[in-house]
Short mmCIF file of C-alpha atoms in Angstrom, two decimals:
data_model
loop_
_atom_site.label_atom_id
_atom_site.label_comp_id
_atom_site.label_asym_id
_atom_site.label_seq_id
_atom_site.Cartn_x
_atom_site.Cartn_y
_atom_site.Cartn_z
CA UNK A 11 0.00 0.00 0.00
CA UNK A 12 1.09 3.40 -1.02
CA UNK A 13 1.15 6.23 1.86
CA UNK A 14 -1.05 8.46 1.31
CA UNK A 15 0.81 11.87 0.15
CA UNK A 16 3.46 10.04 -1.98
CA UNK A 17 2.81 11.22 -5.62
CA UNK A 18 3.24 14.70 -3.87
CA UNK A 19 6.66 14.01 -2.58
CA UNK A 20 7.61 12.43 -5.22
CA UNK A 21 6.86 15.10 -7.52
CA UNK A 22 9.00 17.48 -5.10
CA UNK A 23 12.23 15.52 -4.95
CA UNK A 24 11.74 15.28 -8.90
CA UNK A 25 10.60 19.34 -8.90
CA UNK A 26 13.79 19.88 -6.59
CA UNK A 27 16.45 17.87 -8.97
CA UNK A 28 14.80 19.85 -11.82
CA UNK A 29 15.45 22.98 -9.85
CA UNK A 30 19.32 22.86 -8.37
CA UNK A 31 20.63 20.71 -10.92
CA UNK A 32 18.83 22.76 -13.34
CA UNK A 33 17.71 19.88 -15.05
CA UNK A 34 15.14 19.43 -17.95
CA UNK A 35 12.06 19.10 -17.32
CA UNK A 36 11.61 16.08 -19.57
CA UNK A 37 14.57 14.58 -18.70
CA UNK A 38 13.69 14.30 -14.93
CA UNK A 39 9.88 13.00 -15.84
CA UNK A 40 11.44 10.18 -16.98
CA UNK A 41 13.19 9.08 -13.74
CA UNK A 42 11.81 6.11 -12.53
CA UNK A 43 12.69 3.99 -9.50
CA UNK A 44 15.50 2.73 -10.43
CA UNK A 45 17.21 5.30 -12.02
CA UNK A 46 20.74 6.28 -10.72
CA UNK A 47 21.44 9.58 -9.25
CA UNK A 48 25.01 9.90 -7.21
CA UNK A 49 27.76 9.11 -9.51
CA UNK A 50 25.83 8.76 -12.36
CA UNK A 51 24.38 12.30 -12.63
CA UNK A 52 26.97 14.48 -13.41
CA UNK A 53 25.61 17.45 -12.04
CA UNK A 54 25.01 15.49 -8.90
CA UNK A 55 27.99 15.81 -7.11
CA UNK A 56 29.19 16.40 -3.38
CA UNK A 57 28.43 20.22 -3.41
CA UNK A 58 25.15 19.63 -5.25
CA UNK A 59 23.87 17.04 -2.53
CA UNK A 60 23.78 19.87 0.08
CA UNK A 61 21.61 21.83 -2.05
CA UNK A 62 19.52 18.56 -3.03
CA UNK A 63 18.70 18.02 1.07
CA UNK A 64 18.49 22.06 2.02
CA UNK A 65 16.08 22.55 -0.90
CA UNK A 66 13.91 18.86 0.65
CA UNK A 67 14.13 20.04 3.63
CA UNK A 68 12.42 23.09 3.05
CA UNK A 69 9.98 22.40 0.54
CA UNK A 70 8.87 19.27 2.33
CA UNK A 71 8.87 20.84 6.04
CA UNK A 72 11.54 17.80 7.40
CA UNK A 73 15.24 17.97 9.05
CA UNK A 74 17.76 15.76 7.61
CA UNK A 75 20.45 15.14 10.14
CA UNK A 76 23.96 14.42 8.83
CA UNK A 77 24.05 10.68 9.95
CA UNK A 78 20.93 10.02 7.81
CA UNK A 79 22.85 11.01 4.93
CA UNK A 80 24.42 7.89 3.03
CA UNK A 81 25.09 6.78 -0.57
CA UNK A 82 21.93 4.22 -0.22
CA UNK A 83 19.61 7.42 -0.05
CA UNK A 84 21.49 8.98 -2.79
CA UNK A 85 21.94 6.02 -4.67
CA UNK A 86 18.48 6.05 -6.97
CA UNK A 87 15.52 7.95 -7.63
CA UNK A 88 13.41 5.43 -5.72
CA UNK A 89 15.62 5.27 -2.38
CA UNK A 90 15.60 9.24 -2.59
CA UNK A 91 11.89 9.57 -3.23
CA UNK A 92 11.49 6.84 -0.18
CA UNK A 93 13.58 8.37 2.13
CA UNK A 94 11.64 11.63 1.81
CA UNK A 95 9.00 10.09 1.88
CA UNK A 96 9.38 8.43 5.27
CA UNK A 97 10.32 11.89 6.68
CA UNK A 98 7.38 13.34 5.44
CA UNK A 99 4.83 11.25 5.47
CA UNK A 100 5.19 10.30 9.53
#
């Protein structure tokens, strides 16, 4: 079962990639689960996470706490939409 509110966050982690990685619009509709992020988005890279989780954090109302922060979460599209997901849907 799908939490309720998870198209919405899912369309902000894909609105907020769009945004500070300045993106195409097309280009990030057609993310899906599995699609890599870290390491293989170029534009993704260490400086570009920190504006990735500041920009979450405040369209999405949550606090990300460094030790949360891991290569898992970063790793795809899904395990970033999930993670935000579970902060903001609790």
């Amino acid at each position: 079962m799908i939490p309720d509110g998870t198209s919405q966050v899912e369309d902000t982690v894909r609105a907020v990639l769009r945004d500070v990685l300045a993106l195409s619009e097309d280009r990030v509709a057609a993310f899906h689960a599995t699609t890599e992020l870290f390491g293989a988005l170029p534009e993704l890279d260490s400086m570009a996470v920190a504006g990735v989780l500041t920009e979450l954090e405040d369209r999405l109302g949550i606090v990300i706490d460094d030790d949360e922060v891991d290569g898992e979460m970063l790793e795809t599209f899904g395990a970033l939409t999930r993670f935000a997901a579970g902060k903001a849907l609790i």
